């Protein structure tokens, strides 16, 4: 008997939620394997080379890592119905929302988890890592395994200086999404897209399932909580449609404006930092040595608060997806996206300064 898809993931993990919801939507059979300490050592480190979830092992014994690559590999095997809208505006917006949900919404996700749900998260980490230990042992293990995650807060710009701004921004986003999901089941209509799966990552594991955060979401944005529940038990894949004629729901306009206001300046600075890094290191060989995950620190602004954060290269690998899509558009299709960007205050995305092209080799970002 051939084995099925083995999914190394956990309920507590952001990107596991994204992939799990996708597989459920596509009715892809899989078994979920808890990433205990031994599984990290014997499977994840052995196959991927660094400690990360989610990881997929296929029936052919291939290893897939990174939620985006896992989903796109599945899309070639289970193409129908596509999670990518056809219309240029919807598709561009969906690709951009995925980047932002994956990378920028880590800020509120980590802030809320580690400032309001710490005990719960520590217990979860301990239980996952060492199911064989008693509660005290699990707590000690949880403290240990949580260190790199909780320790990442300053690199993400999550500090006491930004705390109130992060909450203001996140609660503002919840209000915007609550209005949207009062009118639509999913981001682009009655069927989920890659943007829904991306957004579900932070909004399920951290902001719905962590108890103090879940209470906030259910209280101030009950329609968002209902969307999380819909995504957890996705509808039949043949059941819904993206909005006709590439319509962009009006209720997504404030969300796009927020992305441009908060995240686009960071992306521009990140691209500039990468360009300078590559110019300063002519010895870097395309396709070989992995780029550092972070290229020093830079300042960013959120809701009037200013702080430093690490400059992450990974965002730029992800950003190639919407930028490549836009670069390939012509005529009226391109015009439609450009006018959407103009309305959202995102014209700089349309003329994004070129930066060194990135790809992934052995599960790390390298120059292409
Ligand atoms: N971009 C990756 C990120 C995976 C990721 O960040 N996973 C978290 C748990 S949700 C993790 O294991 N992080 C460890 C690390 O980044 O060192 C994806 O989409 O799969």
PDB file of C-alpha atoms in Angstrom, residues 78-338:
ATOM      1  CA  UNK A  78      -5.441  18.985  -7.615  1.00  0.00           C
ATOM      2  CA  UNK A  79      -6.076  21.924  -9.971  1.00  0.00           C
ATOM      3  CA  UNK A  80      -9.826  22.071  -9.886  1.00  0.00           C
ATOM      4  CA  UNK A  81     -11.143  24.487  -8.772  1.00  0.00           C
ATOM      5  CA  UNK A  82      -8.159  26.829  -8.755  1.00  0.00           C
ATOM      6  CA  UNK A  83      -7.599  28.921  -5.662  1.00  0.00           C
ATOM      7  CA  UNK A  84      -6.263  31.681  -7.944  1.00  0.00           C
ATOM      8  CA  UNK A  85      -8.912  34.017  -9.361  1.00  0.00           C
ATOM      9  CA  UNK A  86      -8.677  34.584 -13.135  1.00  0.00           C
ATOM     10  CA  UNK A  87      -9.403  38.315 -13.133  1.00  0.00           C
ATOM     11  CA  UNK A  88      -6.266  40.489 -12.993  1.00  0.00           C
ATOM     12  CA  UNK A  89      -7.393  42.738 -10.142  1.00  0.00           C
ATOM     13  CA  UNK A  90      -8.606  39.893  -7.961  1.00  0.00           C
ATOM     14  CA  UNK A  91      -5.547  37.779  -8.718  1.00  0.00           C
ATOM     15  CA  UNK A  92      -3.047  40.564  -8.048  1.00  0.00           C
ATOM     16  CA  UNK A  93      -4.813  41.502  -4.811  1.00  0.00           C
ATOM     17  CA  UNK A  94      -4.949  37.848  -3.736  1.00  0.00           C
ATOM     18  CA  UNK A  95      -1.208  37.376  -4.313  1.00  0.00           C
ATOM     19  CA  UNK A  96      -0.405  40.567  -2.435  1.00  0.00           C
ATOM     20  CA  UNK A  97      -2.693  39.688   0.470  1.00  0.00           C
ATOM     21  CA  UNK A  98      -0.909  36.334   0.768  1.00  0.00           C
ATOM     22  CA  UNK A  99       2.490  38.067   1.113  1.00  0.00           C
ATOM     23  CA  UNK A 100       1.149  40.523   3.674  1.00  0.00           C
ATOM     24  CA  UNK A 101      -0.758  37.900   5.684  1.00  0.00           C
ATOM     25  CA  UNK A 102       2.249  35.569   5.735  1.00  0.00           C
ATOM     26  CA  UNK A 103       4.849  38.143   6.653  1.00  0.00           C
ATOM     27  CA  UNK A 104       3.339  41.348   8.081  1.00  0.00           C
ATOM     28  CA  UNK A 105       0.553  39.867  10.174  1.00  0.00           C
ATOM     29  CA  UNK A 106       3.247  38.017  12.117  1.00  0.00           C
ATOM     30  CA  UNK A 107       3.532  41.283  14.041  1.00  0.00           C
ATOM     31  CA  UNK A 108       0.079  41.236  15.685  1.00  0.00           C
ATOM     32  CA  UNK A 109       0.114  37.414  15.810  1.00  0.00           C
ATOM     33  CA  UNK A 110       3.319  37.345  17.849  1.00  0.00           C
ATOM     34  CA  UNK A 111       2.404  40.365  19.943  1.00  0.00           C
ATOM     35  CA  UNK A 112      -0.927  38.900  21.046  1.00  0.00           C
ATOM     36  CA  UNK A 113       0.429  35.376  21.580  1.00  0.00           C
ATOM     37  CA  UNK A 114       3.383  36.347  23.722  1.00  0.00           C
ATOM     38  CA  UNK A 115       1.878  39.255  25.656  1.00  0.00           C
ATOM     39  CA  UNK A 116      -1.646  37.864  26.255  1.00  0.00           C
ATOM     40  CA  UNK A 117      -1.516  34.071  25.785  1.00  0.00           C
ATOM     41  CA  UNK A 118       1.924  33.166  27.078  1.00  0.00           C
ATOM     42  CA  UNK A 119       0.892  30.431  29.542  1.00  0.00           C
ATOM     43  CA  UNK A 120      -1.365  28.764  27.008  1.00  0.00           C
ATOM     44  CA  UNK A 121       1.347  28.861  24.329  1.00  0.00           C
ATOM     45  CA  UNK A 122       4.030  27.473  26.649  1.00  0.00           C
ATOM     46  CA  UNK A 123       1.739  24.594  27.644  1.00  0.00           C
ATOM     47  CA  UNK A 124       0.989  23.889  23.973  1.00  0.00           C
ATOM     48  CA  UNK A 125       4.647  23.925  22.972  1.00  0.00           C
ATOM     49  CA  UNK A 126       5.523  21.549  25.815  1.00  0.00           C
ATOM     50  CA  UNK A 127       2.673  19.164  25.058  1.00  0.00           C
ATOM     51  CA  UNK A 128       3.632  18.981  21.386  1.00  0.00           C
ATOM     52  CA  UNK A 129       7.304  18.523  21.937  1.00  0.00           C
ATOM     53  CA  UNK A 130       7.208  15.962  24.758  1.00  0.00           C
ATOM     54  CA  UNK A 131       3.846  14.191  24.929  1.00  0.00           C
ATOM     55  CA  UNK A 132       5.585  11.596  27.139  1.00  0.00           C
ATOM     56  CA  UNK A 133       6.248  14.029  30.029  1.00  0.00           C
ATOM     57  CA  UNK A 134       4.005  15.128  32.901  1.00  0.00           C
ATOM     58  CA  UNK A 135       2.642  18.672  33.132  1.00  0.00           C
ATOM     59  CA  UNK A 136       5.647  20.110  34.965  1.00  0.00           C
ATOM     60  CA  UNK A 137       8.045  18.495  32.519  1.00  0.00           C
ATOM     61  CA  UNK A 138       6.034  19.764  29.593  1.00  0.00           C
ATOM     62  CA  UNK A 139       6.027  23.273  31.020  1.00  0.00           C
ATOM     63  CA  UNK A 140       9.831  23.219  31.356  1.00  0.00           C
ATOM     64  CA  UNK A 141      10.120  21.890  27.788  1.00  0.00           C
ATOM     65  CA  UNK A 142       7.614  24.481  26.591  1.00  0.00           C
ATOM     66  CA  UNK A 143       9.690  27.296  28.114  1.00  0.00           C
ATOM     67  CA  UNK A 144      12.739  25.945  26.302  1.00  0.00           C
ATOM     68  CA  UNK A 145      11.179  25.316  22.884  1.00  0.00           C
ATOM     69  CA  UNK A 146       9.306  28.638  22.959  1.00  0.00           C
ATOM     70  CA  UNK A 147      12.527  30.639  23.405  1.00  0.00           C
ATOM     71  CA  UNK A 148      13.338  31.178  19.721  1.00  0.00           C
ATOM     72  CA  UNK A 149       9.727  32.165  18.991  1.00  0.00           C
ATOM     73  CA  UNK A 150       9.157  34.479  21.944  1.00  0.00           C
ATOM     74  CA  UNK A 151      12.730  35.737  21.440  1.00  0.00           C
ATOM     75  CA  UNK A 152      11.871  36.825  17.897  1.00  0.00           C
ATOM     76  CA  UNK A 153       9.622  39.662  19.091  1.00  0.00           C
ATOM     77  CA  UNK A 154      12.225  42.480  18.935  1.00  0.00           C
ATOM     78  CA  UNK A 155      13.330  41.353  15.451  1.00  0.00           C
ATOM     79  CA  UNK A 156       9.712  41.735  14.343  1.00  0.00           C
ATOM     80  CA  UNK A 157       9.515  45.195  15.914  1.00  0.00           C
ATOM     81  CA  UNK A 158       7.201  43.956  18.676  1.00  0.00           C
ATOM     82  CA  UNK A 159       8.274  45.927  21.752  1.00  0.00           C
ATOM     83  CA  UNK A 160       6.591  47.953  24.512  1.00  0.00           C
ATOM     84  CA  UNK A 161       6.973  50.996  22.211  1.00  0.00           C
ATOM     85  CA  UNK A 162       4.890  49.438  19.431  1.00  0.00           C
ATOM     86  CA  UNK A 163       2.463  47.387  21.574  1.00  0.00           C
ATOM     87  CA  UNK A 164      -0.404  49.939  21.627  1.00  0.00           C
ATOM     88  CA  UNK A 165       0.092  50.732  17.921  1.00  0.00           C
ATOM     89  CA  UNK A 166      -0.014  47.029  17.031  1.00  0.00           C
ATOM     90  CA  UNK A 167      -3.312  46.680  18.888  1.00  0.00           C
ATOM     91  CA  UNK A 168      -4.744  49.772  17.234  1.00  0.00           C
ATOM     92  CA  UNK A 169      -3.736  48.515  13.802  1.00  0.00           C
ATOM     93  CA  UNK A 170      -4.992  44.967  14.394  1.00  0.00           C
ATOM     94  CA  UNK A 171      -8.311  46.071  15.856  1.00  0.00           C
ATOM     95  CA  UNK A 172      -8.730  48.442  12.917  1.00  0.00           C
ATOM     96  CA  UNK A 173      -8.111  45.542  10.558  1.00  0.00           C
ATOM     97  CA  UNK A 174     -10.626  43.392  12.446  1.00  0.00           C
ATOM     98  CA  UNK A 175     -13.266  46.106  12.011  1.00  0.00           C
ATOM     99  CA  UNK A 176     -12.536  46.296   8.272  1.00  0.00           C
ATOM    100  CA  UNK A 177     -12.683  42.534   7.858  1.00  0.00           C
ATOM    101  CA  UNK A 178     -15.831  42.337   9.971  1.00  0.00           C
ATOM    102  CA  UNK A 179     -17.546  44.705   7.537  1.00  0.00           C
ATOM    103  CA  UNK A 180     -16.274  42.651   4.593  1.00  0.00           C
ATOM    104  CA  UNK A 181     -17.370  39.278   5.966  1.00  0.00           C
ATOM    105  CA  UNK A 182     -20.803  40.729   6.775  1.00  0.00           C
ATOM    106  CA  UNK A 183     -21.336  40.835   2.988  1.00  0.00           C
ATOM    107  CA  UNK A 184     -19.147  38.058   1.607  1.00  0.00           C
ATOM    108  CA  UNK A 185     -18.323  34.523   2.718  1.00  0.00           C
ATOM    109  CA  UNK A 186     -14.702  34.816   1.550  1.00  0.00           C
ATOM    110  CA  UNK A 187     -12.353  37.595   0.414  1.00  0.00           C
ATOM    111  CA  UNK A 188     -13.339  37.507  -3.272  1.00  0.00           C
ATOM    112  CA  UNK A 189     -16.793  35.985  -3.212  1.00  0.00           C
ATOM    113  CA  UNK A 190     -18.378  32.697  -2.223  1.00  0.00           C
ATOM    114  CA  UNK A 191     -15.241  30.591  -2.679  1.00  0.00           C
ATOM    115  CA  UNK A 192     -11.857  30.830  -0.948  1.00  0.00           C
ATOM    116  CA  UNK A 193      -8.697  32.008  -2.748  1.00  0.00           C
ATOM    117  CA  UNK A 194      -5.005  31.893  -1.864  1.00  0.00           C
ATOM    118  CA  UNK A 195      -5.622  35.149   0.024  1.00  0.00           C
ATOM    119  CA  UNK A 196      -8.124  33.447   2.344  1.00  0.00           C
ATOM    120  CA  UNK A 197      -5.696  30.617   3.061  1.00  0.00           C
ATOM    121  CA  UNK A 198      -2.889  33.107   3.734  1.00  0.00           C
ATOM    122  CA  UNK A 199      -5.055  35.192   6.045  1.00  0.00           C
ATOM    123  CA  UNK A 200      -6.273  32.121   7.881  1.00  0.00           C
ATOM    124  CA  UNK A 201      -2.683  31.360   9.044  1.00  0.00           C
ATOM    125  CA  UNK A 202      -2.446  34.183  11.602  1.00  0.00           C
ATOM    126  CA  UNK A 203      -6.164  34.566  12.162  1.00  0.00           C
ATOM    127  CA  UNK A 204      -6.695  30.916  13.111  1.00  0.00           C
ATOM    128  CA  UNK A 205      -3.716  29.671  15.111  1.00  0.00           C
ATOM    129  CA  UNK A 206      -2.813  32.855  16.937  1.00  0.00           C
ATOM    130  CA  UNK A 207      -5.814  35.156  16.847  1.00  0.00           C
ATOM    131  CA  UNK A 208      -8.721  32.714  17.135  1.00  0.00           C
ATOM    132  CA  UNK A 209      -7.379  29.611  18.842  1.00  0.00           C
ATOM    133  CA  UNK A 210      -5.195  31.340  21.468  1.00  0.00           C
ATOM    134  CA  UNK A 211      -7.864  31.956  24.117  1.00  0.00           C
ATOM    135  CA  UNK A 212      -7.358  35.629  25.041  1.00  0.00           C
ATOM    136  CA  UNK A 213      -7.056  36.563  21.349  1.00  0.00           C
ATOM    137  CA  UNK A 214     -10.058  34.434  20.401  1.00  0.00           C
ATOM    138  CA  UNK A 215     -12.131  36.274  22.977  1.00  0.00           C
ATOM    139  CA  UNK A 216     -11.149  39.615  21.402  1.00  0.00           C
ATOM    140  CA  UNK A 217     -11.983  38.452  17.881  1.00  0.00           C
ATOM    141  CA  UNK A 218     -15.358  36.996  18.846  1.00  0.00           C
ATOM    142  CA  UNK A 219     -16.264  40.144  20.780  1.00  0.00           C
ATOM    143  CA  UNK A 220     -15.237  42.852  18.337  1.00  0.00           C
ATOM    144  CA  UNK A 221     -15.373  41.014  15.023  1.00  0.00           C
ATOM    145  CA  UNK A 222     -17.867  38.132  15.194  1.00  0.00           C
ATOM    146  CA  UNK A 223     -18.103  37.950  11.389  1.00  0.00           C
ATOM    147  CA  UNK A 224     -14.360  37.352  11.202  1.00  0.00           C
ATOM    148  CA  UNK A 225     -14.706  34.549  13.758  1.00  0.00           C
ATOM    149  CA  UNK A 226     -17.442  33.036  11.563  1.00  0.00           C
ATOM    150  CA  UNK A 227     -15.128  33.217   8.545  1.00  0.00           C
ATOM    151  CA  UNK A 228     -12.439  31.417  10.578  1.00  0.00           C
ATOM    152  CA  UNK A 229     -14.991  28.713  11.349  1.00  0.00           C
ATOM    153  CA  UNK A 230     -15.956  28.471   7.645  1.00  0.00           C
ATOM    154  CA  UNK A 231     -12.294  28.122   6.681  1.00  0.00           C
ATOM    155  CA  UNK A 232     -11.768  25.461   9.337  1.00  0.00           C
ATOM    156  CA  UNK A 233     -14.532  23.361   7.778  1.00  0.00           C
ATOM    157  CA  UNK A 234     -14.333  24.562   4.202  1.00  0.00           C
ATOM    158  CA  UNK A 235     -17.304  24.271   1.881  1.00  0.00           C
ATOM    159  CA  UNK A 236     -17.457  21.822  -0.986  1.00  0.00           C
ATOM    160  CA  UNK A 237     -14.870  22.949  -3.560  1.00  0.00           C
ATOM    161  CA  UNK A 238     -17.369  23.037  -6.422  1.00  0.00           C
ATOM    162  CA  UNK A 239     -19.826  25.142  -4.450  1.00  0.00           C
ATOM    163  CA  UNK A 240     -18.857  28.804  -4.851  1.00  0.00           C
ATOM    164  CA  UNK A 241     -17.577  31.456  -7.239  1.00  0.00           C
ATOM    165  CA  UNK A 242     -15.268  34.439  -7.291  1.00  0.00           C
ATOM    166  CA  UNK A 243     -17.169  37.684  -7.899  1.00  0.00           C
ATOM    167  CA  UNK A 244     -18.025  38.106 -11.569  1.00  0.00           C
ATOM    168  CA  UNK A 245     -16.246  40.495 -13.973  1.00  0.00           C
ATOM    169  CA  UNK A 246     -13.179  40.758 -11.761  1.00  0.00           C
ATOM    170  CA  UNK A 247     -15.161  42.898  -9.335  1.00  0.00           C
ATOM    171  CA  UNK A 248     -13.191  44.106  -6.335  1.00  0.00           C
ATOM    172  CA  UNK A 249     -15.433  44.180  -3.271  1.00  0.00           C
ATOM    173  CA  UNK A 250     -15.644  47.738  -1.924  1.00  0.00           C
ATOM    174  CA  UNK A 251     -15.120  46.427   1.579  1.00  0.00           C
ATOM    175  CA  UNK A 252     -11.606  45.294   0.669  1.00  0.00           C
ATOM    176  CA  UNK A 253     -10.526  48.842  -0.233  1.00  0.00           C
ATOM    177  CA  UNK A 254      -9.644  49.808   3.379  1.00  0.00           C
ATOM    178  CA  UNK A 255      -7.657  46.586   3.762  1.00  0.00           C
ATOM    179  CA  UNK A 256      -5.627  47.307   0.616  1.00  0.00           C
ATOM    180  CA  UNK A 257      -5.068  50.875   1.818  1.00  0.00           C
ATOM    181  CA  UNK A 258      -3.816  49.510   5.132  1.00  0.00           C
ATOM    182  CA  UNK A 259      -1.373  47.186   3.356  1.00  0.00           C
ATOM    183  CA  UNK A 260       0.008  50.084   1.322  1.00  0.00           C
ATOM    184  CA  UNK A 261       0.225  52.400   4.322  1.00  0.00           C
ATOM    185  CA  UNK A 262       1.833  49.984   6.760  1.00  0.00           C
ATOM    186  CA  UNK A 263       3.732  47.414   4.724  1.00  0.00           C
ATOM    187  CA  UNK A 264       4.708  48.938   1.370  1.00  0.00           C
ATOM    188  CA  UNK A 265       7.274  51.351   2.905  1.00  0.00           C
ATOM    189  CA  UNK A 266       8.921  48.367   4.607  1.00  0.00           C
ATOM    190  CA  UNK A 267       9.019  46.389   1.358  1.00  0.00           C
ATOM    191  CA  UNK A 268      10.671  49.318  -0.442  1.00  0.00           C
ATOM    192  CA  UNK A 269      13.324  49.669   2.244  1.00  0.00           C
ATOM    193  CA  UNK A 270      13.872  45.909   2.257  1.00  0.00           C
ATOM    194  CA  UNK A 271      14.445  45.841  -1.504  1.00  0.00           C
ATOM    195  CA  UNK A 272      16.942  48.670  -1.188  1.00  0.00           C
ATOM    196  CA  UNK A 273      18.786  46.839   1.614  1.00  0.00           C
ATOM    197  CA  UNK A 274      18.993  43.666  -0.482  1.00  0.00           C
ATOM    198  CA  UNK A 275      20.345  45.579  -3.450  1.00  0.00           C
ATOM    199  CA  UNK A 276      23.036  47.146  -1.304  1.00  0.00           C
ATOM    200  CA  UNK A 277      23.872  43.809   0.346  1.00  0.00           C
ATOM    201  CA  UNK A 278      24.378  42.096  -3.002  1.00  0.00           C
ATOM    202  CA  UNK A 279      26.455  44.988  -4.352  1.00  0.00           C
ATOM    203  CA  UNK A 280      28.644  44.800  -1.253  1.00  0.00           C
ATOM    204  CA  UNK A 281      29.123  41.025  -1.645  1.00  0.00           C
ATOM    205  CA  UNK A 282      30.146  40.352  -5.254  1.00  0.00           C
ATOM    206  CA  UNK A 283      31.366  36.929  -4.120  1.00  0.00           C
ATOM    207  CA  UNK A 284      27.751  35.723  -3.635  1.00  0.00           C
ATOM    208  CA  UNK A 285      27.084  33.007  -6.197  1.00  0.00           C
ATOM    209  CA  UNK A 286      23.617  32.611  -7.630  1.00  0.00           C
ATOM    210  CA  UNK A 287      21.910  29.437  -6.528  1.00  0.00           C
ATOM    211  CA  UNK A 288      24.526  28.586  -3.908  1.00  0.00           C
ATOM    212  CA  UNK A 289      25.047  30.210  -0.554  1.00  0.00           C
ATOM    213  CA  UNK A 290      21.814  31.049   1.284  1.00  0.00           C
ATOM    214  CA  UNK A 291      21.194  34.720   1.912  1.00  0.00           C
ATOM    215  CA  UNK A 292      21.019  35.760   5.558  1.00  0.00           C
ATOM    216  CA  UNK A 293      17.452  35.626   6.865  1.00  0.00           C
ATOM    217  CA  UNK A 294      17.926  39.201   8.095  1.00  0.00           C
ATOM    218  CA  UNK A 295      20.063  42.023   6.704  1.00  0.00           C
ATOM    219  CA  UNK A 296      20.517  44.182   9.791  1.00  0.00           C
ATOM    220  CA  UNK A 297      17.808  46.440  11.189  1.00  0.00           C
ATOM    221  CA  UNK A 298      15.775  49.349   9.881  1.00  0.00           C
ATOM    222  CA  UNK A 299      13.197  51.738  11.252  1.00  0.00           C
ATOM    223  CA  UNK A 300       9.500  51.352  10.543  1.00  0.00           C
ATOM    224  CA  UNK A 301       6.355  53.183  11.521  1.00  0.00           C
ATOM    225  CA  UNK A 302       3.022  51.824  12.635  1.00  0.00           C
ATOM    226  CA  UNK A 303       0.074  53.973  13.704  1.00  0.00           C
ATOM    227  CA  UNK A 304       2.478  56.781  14.616  1.00  0.00           C
ATOM    228  CA  UNK A 305       4.877  54.580  16.637  1.00  0.00           C
ATOM    229  CA  UNK A 306       8.450  54.232  15.399  1.00  0.00           C
ATOM    230  CA  UNK A 307      10.644  51.240  16.132  1.00  0.00           C
ATOM    231  CA  UNK A 308      13.443  49.143  14.685  1.00  0.00           C
ATOM    232  CA  UNK A 309      12.929  45.734  13.142  1.00  0.00           C
ATOM    233  CA  UNK A 310      15.033  43.215  11.266  1.00  0.00           C
ATOM    234  CA  UNK A 311      15.126  43.469   7.462  1.00  0.00           C
ATOM    235  CA  UNK A 312      13.850  40.105   6.251  1.00  0.00           C
ATOM    236  CA  UNK A 313      14.939  38.807   2.837  1.00  0.00           C
ATOM    237  CA  UNK A 314      12.112  36.259   2.675  1.00  0.00           C
ATOM    238  CA  UNK A 315       9.445  38.924   2.073  1.00  0.00           C
ATOM    239  CA  UNK A 316      11.113  39.790  -1.232  1.00  0.00           C
ATOM    240  CA  UNK A 317      10.999  36.200  -2.447  1.00  0.00           C
ATOM    241  CA  UNK A 318       7.271  36.216  -1.771  1.00  0.00           C
ATOM    242  CA  UNK A 319       6.796  39.667  -3.312  1.00  0.00           C
ATOM    243  CA  UNK A 320       8.081  38.390  -6.671  1.00  0.00           C
ATOM    244  CA  UNK A 321       4.755  36.575  -7.087  1.00  0.00           C
ATOM    245  CA  UNK A 322       2.480  39.645  -7.364  1.00  0.00           C
ATOM    246  CA  UNK A 323       5.197  41.713  -9.059  1.00  0.00           C
ATOM    247  CA  UNK A 324       5.815  39.045 -11.748  1.00  0.00           C
ATOM    248  CA  UNK A 325       2.092  38.728 -12.298  1.00  0.00           C
ATOM    249  CA  UNK A 326       1.751  42.486 -12.781  1.00  0.00           C
ATOM    250  CA  UNK A 327       4.803  42.670 -15.059  1.00  0.00           C
ATOM    251  CA  UNK A 328       3.216  40.120 -17.409  1.00  0.00           C
ATOM    252  CA  UNK A 329      -0.074  42.028 -17.742  1.00  0.00           C
ATOM    253  CA  UNK A 330      -0.764  44.138 -20.835  1.00  0.00           C
ATOM    254  CA  UNK A 331      -3.301  46.682 -22.013  1.00  0.00           C
ATOM    255  CA  UNK A 332      -6.597  47.017 -20.210  1.00  0.00           C
ATOM    256  CA  UNK A 333      -5.760  44.268 -17.718  1.00  0.00           C
ATOM    257  CA  UNK A 334      -2.660  46.137 -16.586  1.00  0.00           C
ATOM    258  CA  UNK A 335      -4.606  49.399 -16.491  1.00  0.00           C
ATOM    259  CA  UNK A 336      -7.240  47.803 -14.256  1.00  0.00           C
ATOM    260  CA  UNK A 337      -4.608  46.761 -11.700  1.00  0.00           C
ATOM    261  CA  UNK A 338      -2.835  50.113 -11.889  1.00  0.00           C
TER     262      UNK A 338
END
